[in-house]
Amino acid sequence: MMTGLRTAFVAAMAAALFSAPAAMTTAVADDDAAAKEPGCAKLVASGGGWADIHNVCNYTISASVEVDGFDPSCIQIGPGGIGRIGLDPDDVPYYAYVC
């Protein structure tokens, strides 16, 4: 009798362990924005001496951009807003990131 209960318990635990990661993966895959590119800060435009960063989240962030050499200071961007950050004229931003 105990062996049957133990086997049923082990089978139930194994089923729970295998189904939990599938549920977590499905939840992440359903969020298209997070699956495509993680993070709140998105580099949306740039030119000689500037870059625009879009905050795609619904809360205020501090963000900057990655450039060769010394990265510029972080700027604060409100929810859904776009902030312009100053760069050296020859800087080319690679991507935006939250500071």
JSON list of C-alpha atoms in Angstrom, two decimals:
[
{"chain": "A", "resi": 1, "resn": "MET", "atom": "CA", "xyz": [0.00, 0.00, 0.00]},
{"chain": "A", "resi": 2, "resn": "MET", "atom": "CA", "xyz": [2.79, 2.49, 0.90]},
{"chain": "A", "resi": 3, "resn": "THR", "atom": "CA", "xyz": [4.68, 1.67, -2.27]},
{"chain": "A", "resi": 4, "resn": "GLY", "atom": "CA", "xyz": [1.61, 2.57, -4.39]},
{"chain": "A", "resi": 5, "resn": "LEU", "atom": "CA", "xyz": [1.16, 5.87, -2.53]},
{"chain": "A", "resi": 6, "resn": "ARG", "atom": "CA", "xyz": [4.85, 6.67, -2.83]},
{"chain": "A", "resi": 7, "resn": "THR", "atom": "CA", "xyz": [4.78, 5.93, -6.58]},
{"chain": "A", "resi": 8, "resn": "ALA", "atom": "CA", "xyz": [1.70, 8.13, -7.03]},
{"chain": "A", "resi": 9, "resn": "PHE", "atom": "CA", "xyz": [3.35, 10.95, -5.05]},
{"chain": "A", "resi": 10, "resn": "VAL", "atom": "CA", "xyz": [6.57, 10.76, -7.09]},
{"chain": "A", "resi": 11, "resn": "ALA", "atom": "CA", "xyz": [4.60, 10.75, -10.34]},
{"chain": "A", "resi": 12, "resn": "ALA", "atom": "CA", "xyz": [2.57, 13.80, -9.22]},
{"chain": "A", "resi": 13, "resn": "MET", "atom": "CA", "xyz": [5.72, 15.70, -8.22]},
{"chain": "A", "resi": 14, "resn": "ALA", "atom": "CA", "xyz": [7.43, 14.88, -11.51]},
{"chain": "A", "resi": 15, "resn": "ALA", "atom": "CA", "xyz": [4.39, 16.10, -13.45]},
{"chain": "A", "resi": 16, "resn": "ALA", "atom": "CA", "xyz": [4.37, 19.34, -11.47]},
{"chain": "A", "resi": 17, "resn": "LEU", "atom": "CA", "xyz": [8.09, 19.93, -12.05]},
{"chain": "A", "resi": 18, "resn": "PHE", "atom": "CA", "xyz": [7.83, 19.34, -15.79]},
{"chain": "A", "resi": 19, "resn": "SER", "atom": "CA", "xyz": [4.72, 21.49, -16.24]},
{"chain": "A", "resi": 20, "resn": "ALA", "atom": "CA", "xyz": [6.00, 24.53, -14.28]},
{"chain": "A", "resi": 21, "resn": "PRO", "atom": "CA", "xyz": [8.78, 25.51, -16.72]},
{"chain": "A", "resi": 22, "resn": "ALA", "atom": "CA", "xyz": [6.37, 25.13, -19.65]},
{"chain": "A", "resi": 23, "resn": "ALA", "atom": "CA", "xyz": [3.92, 27.52, -17.99]},
{"chain": "A", "resi": 24, "resn": "MET", "atom": "CA", "xyz": [6.66, 30.06, -17.33]},
{"chain": "A", "resi": 25, "resn": "THR", "atom": "CA", "xyz": [7.92, 29.83, -20.91]},
{"chain": "A", "resi": 26, "resn": "THR", "atom": "CA", "xyz": [4.42, 30.34, -22.27]},
{"chain": "A", "resi": 27, "resn": "ALA", "atom": "CA", "xyz": [3.90, 33.43, -20.12]},
{"chain": "A", "resi": 28, "resn": "VAL", "atom": "CA", "xyz": [7.11, 35.00, -21.41]},
{"chain": "A", "resi": 29, "resn": "ALA", "atom": "CA", "xyz": [6.41, 34.08, -25.02]},
{"chain": "A", "resi": 30, "resn": "ASP", "atom": "CA", "xyz": [2.96, 35.70, -24.83]},
{"chain": "A", "resi": 31, "resn": "ASP", "atom": "CA", "xyz": [4.55, 39.09, -24.07]},
{"chain": "A", "resi": 32, "resn": "ASP", "atom": "CA", "xyz": [5.71, 40.00, -27.59]},
{"chain": "A", "resi": 33, "resn": "ALA", "atom": "CA", "xyz": [7.55, 43.16, -26.56]},
{"chain": "A", "resi": 34, "resn": "ALA", "atom": "CA", "xyz": [9.67, 41.37, -23.96]},
{"chain": "A", "resi": 35, "resn": "ALA", "atom": "CA", "xyz": [10.40, 38.48, -26.31]},
{"chain": "A", "resi": 36, "resn": "LYS", "atom": "CA", "xyz": [11.66, 40.74, -29.12]},
{"chain": "A", "resi": 37, "resn": "GLU", "atom": "CA", "xyz": [13.87, 43.12, -27.15]},
{"chain": "A", "resi": 38, "resn": "PRO", "atom": "CA", "xyz": [14.13, 43.22, -23.35]},
{"chain": "A", "resi": 39, "resn": "GLY", "atom": "CA", "xyz": [14.40, 46.42, -21.33]},
{"chain": "A", "resi": 40, "resn": "CYS", "atom": "CA", "xyz": [12.62, 49.75, -21.14]},
{"chain": "A", "resi": 41, "resn": "ALA", "atom": "CA", "xyz": [15.15, 51.90, -23.02]},
{"chain": "A", "resi": 42, "resn": "LYS", "atom": "CA", "xyz": [15.12, 51.79, -26.84]},
{"chain": "A", "resi": 43, "resn": "LEU", "atom": "CA", "xyz": [17.40, 53.78, -29.13]},
{"chain": "A", "resi": 44, "resn": "VAL", "atom": "CA", "xyz": [14.99, 55.30, -31.67]},
{"chain": "A", "resi": 45, "resn": "ALA", "atom": "CA", "xyz": [17.07, 57.91, -33.53]},
{"chain": "A", "resi": 46, "resn": "SER", "atom": "CA", "xyz": [20.48, 59.58, -33.53]},
{"chain": "A", "resi": 47, "resn": "GLY", "atom": "CA", "xyz": [22.52, 62.15, -35.39]},
{"chain": "A", "resi": 48, "resn": "GLY", "atom": "CA", "xyz": [25.65, 64.27, -35.04]},
{"chain": "A", "resi": 49, "resn": "GLY", "atom": "CA", "xyz": [25.88, 64.99, -31.32]},
{"chain": "A", "resi": 50, "resn": "TRP", "atom": "CA", "xyz": [22.58, 63.51, -30.10]},
{"chain": "A", "resi": 51, "resn": "ALA", "atom": "CA", "xyz": [20.50, 60.35, -29.61]},
{"chain": "A", "resi": 52, "resn": "ASP", "atom": "CA", "xyz": [16.81, 59.84, -28.78]},
{"chain": "A", "resi": 53, "resn": "ILE", "atom": "CA", "xyz": [15.86, 57.17, -26.23]},
{"chain": "A", "resi": 54, "resn": "HIS", "atom": "CA", "xyz": [12.27, 55.94, -25.93]},
{"chain": "A", "resi": 55, "resn": "ASN", "atom": "CA", "xyz": [11.02, 54.67, -22.56]},
{"chain": "A", "resi": 56, "resn": "VAL", "atom": "CA", "xyz": [8.57, 51.89, -23.49]},
{"chain": "A", "resi": 57, "resn": "CYS", "atom": "CA", "xyz": [7.65, 51.15, -19.85]},
{"chain": "A", "resi": 58, "resn": "ASN", "atom": "CA", "xyz": [4.92, 52.72, -17.74]},
{"chain": "A", "resi": 59, "resn": "TYR", "atom": "CA", "xyz": [7.27, 54.13, -15.09]},
{"chain": "A", "resi": 60, "resn": "THR", "atom": "CA", "xyz": [10.12, 56.67, -15.06]},
{"chain": "A", "resi": 61, "resn": "ILE", "atom": "CA", "xyz": [13.61, 55.38, -15.90]},
{"chain": "A", "resi": 62, "resn": "SER", "atom": "CA", "xyz": [17.16, 56.67, -16.10]},
{"chain": "A", "resi": 63, "resn": "ALA", "atom": "CA", "xyz": [18.83, 55.73, -19.38]},
{"chain": "A", "resi": 64, "resn": "SER", "atom": "CA", "xyz": [21.88, 56.29, -21.55]},
{"chain": "A", "resi": 65, "resn": "VAL", "atom": "CA", "xyz": [23.44, 54.94, -24.73]},
{"chain": "A", "resi": 66, "resn": "GLU", "atom": "CA", "xyz": [26.50, 52.80, -25.39]},
{"chain": "A", "resi": 67, "resn": "VAL", "atom": "CA", "xyz": [29.19, 54.49, -27.49]},
{"chain": "A", "resi": 68, "resn": "ASP", "atom": "CA", "xyz": [32.88, 53.80, -28.05]},
{"chain": "A", "resi": 69, "resn": "GLY", "atom": "CA", "xyz": [34.89, 55.30, -25.22]},
{"chain": "A", "resi": 70, "resn": "PHE", "atom": "CA", "xyz": [33.14, 57.16, -22.41]},
{"chain": "A", "resi": 71, "resn": "ASP", "atom": "CA", "xyz": [29.34, 56.70, -22.24]},
{"chain": "A", "resi": 72, "resn": "PRO", "atom": "CA", "xyz": [27.28, 59.87, -21.68]},
{"chain": "A", "resi": 73, "resn": "SER", "atom": "CA", "xyz": [25.56, 60.53, -18.35]},
{"chain": "A", "resi": 74, "resn": "CYS", "atom": "CA", "xyz": [22.14, 59.03, -17.71]},
{"chain": "A", "resi": 75, "resn": "ILE", "atom": "CA", "xyz": [18.99, 61.05, -18.34]},
{"chain": "A", "resi": 76, "resn": "GLN", "atom": "CA", "xyz": [15.57, 60.64, -16.75]},
{"chain": "A", "resi": 77, "resn": "ILE", "atom": "CA", "xyz": [12.68, 59.74, -19.07]},
{"chain": "A", "resi": 78, "resn": "GLY", "atom": "CA", "xyz": [9.04, 59.58, -18.00]},
{"chain": "A", "resi": 79, "resn": "PRO", "atom": "CA", "xyz": [6.65, 56.73, -18.83]},
{"chain": "A", "resi": 80, "resn": "GLY", "atom": "CA", "xyz": [6.25, 56.34, -22.60]},
{"chain": "A", "resi": 81, "resn": "GLY", "atom": "CA", "xyz": [8.40, 59.41, -23.20]},
{"chain": "A", "resi": 82, "resn": "ILE", "atom": "CA", "xyz": [11.36, 60.13, -25.45]},
{"chain": "A", "resi": 83, "resn": "GLY", "atom": "CA", "xyz": [14.47, 61.80, -24.10]},
{"chain": "A", "resi": 84, "resn": "ARG", "atom": "CA", "xyz": [17.30, 63.35, -26.12]},
{"chain": "A", "resi": 85, "resn": "ILE", "atom": "CA", "xyz": [20.82, 62.79, -24.85]},
{"chain": "A", "resi": 86, "resn": "GLY", "atom": "CA", "xyz": [23.83, 64.81, -25.94]},
{"chain": "A", "resi": 87, "resn": "LEU", "atom": "CA", "xyz": [26.84, 63.09, -27.50]},
{"chain": "A", "resi": 88, "resn": "ASP", "atom": "CA", "xyz": [30.16, 64.13, -28.91]},
{"chain": "A", "resi": 89, "resn": "PRO", "atom": "CA", "xyz": [29.79, 64.90, -32.63]},
{"chain": "A", "resi": 90, "resn": "ASP", "atom": "CA", "xyz": [31.69, 61.77, -33.72]},
{"chain": "A", "resi": 91, "resn": "ASP", "atom": "CA", "xyz": [29.94, 59.37, -31.26]},
{"chain": "A", "resi": 92, "resn": "VAL", "atom": "CA", "xyz": [27.81, 56.61, -32.78]},
{"chain": "A", "resi": 93, "resn": "PRO", "atom": "CA", "xyz": [25.37, 55.02, -30.29]},
{"chain": "A", "resi": 94, "resn": "TYR", "atom": "CA", "xyz": [25.01, 51.23, -30.45]},
{"chain": "A", "resi": 95, "resn": "TYR", "atom": "CA", "xyz": [22.02, 50.75, -28.13]},
{"chain": "A", "resi": 96, "resn": "ALA", "atom": "CA", "xyz": [20.19, 52.34, -25.20]},
{"chain": "A", "resi": 97, "resn": "TYR", "atom": "CA", "xyz": [20.16, 50.90, -21.69]},
{"chain": "A", "resi": 98, "resn": "VAL", "atom": "CA", "xyz": [18.67, 51.59, -18.26]},
{"chain": "A", "resi": 99, "resn": "CYS", "atom": "CA", "xyz": [21.17, 52.99, -15.75]}
]
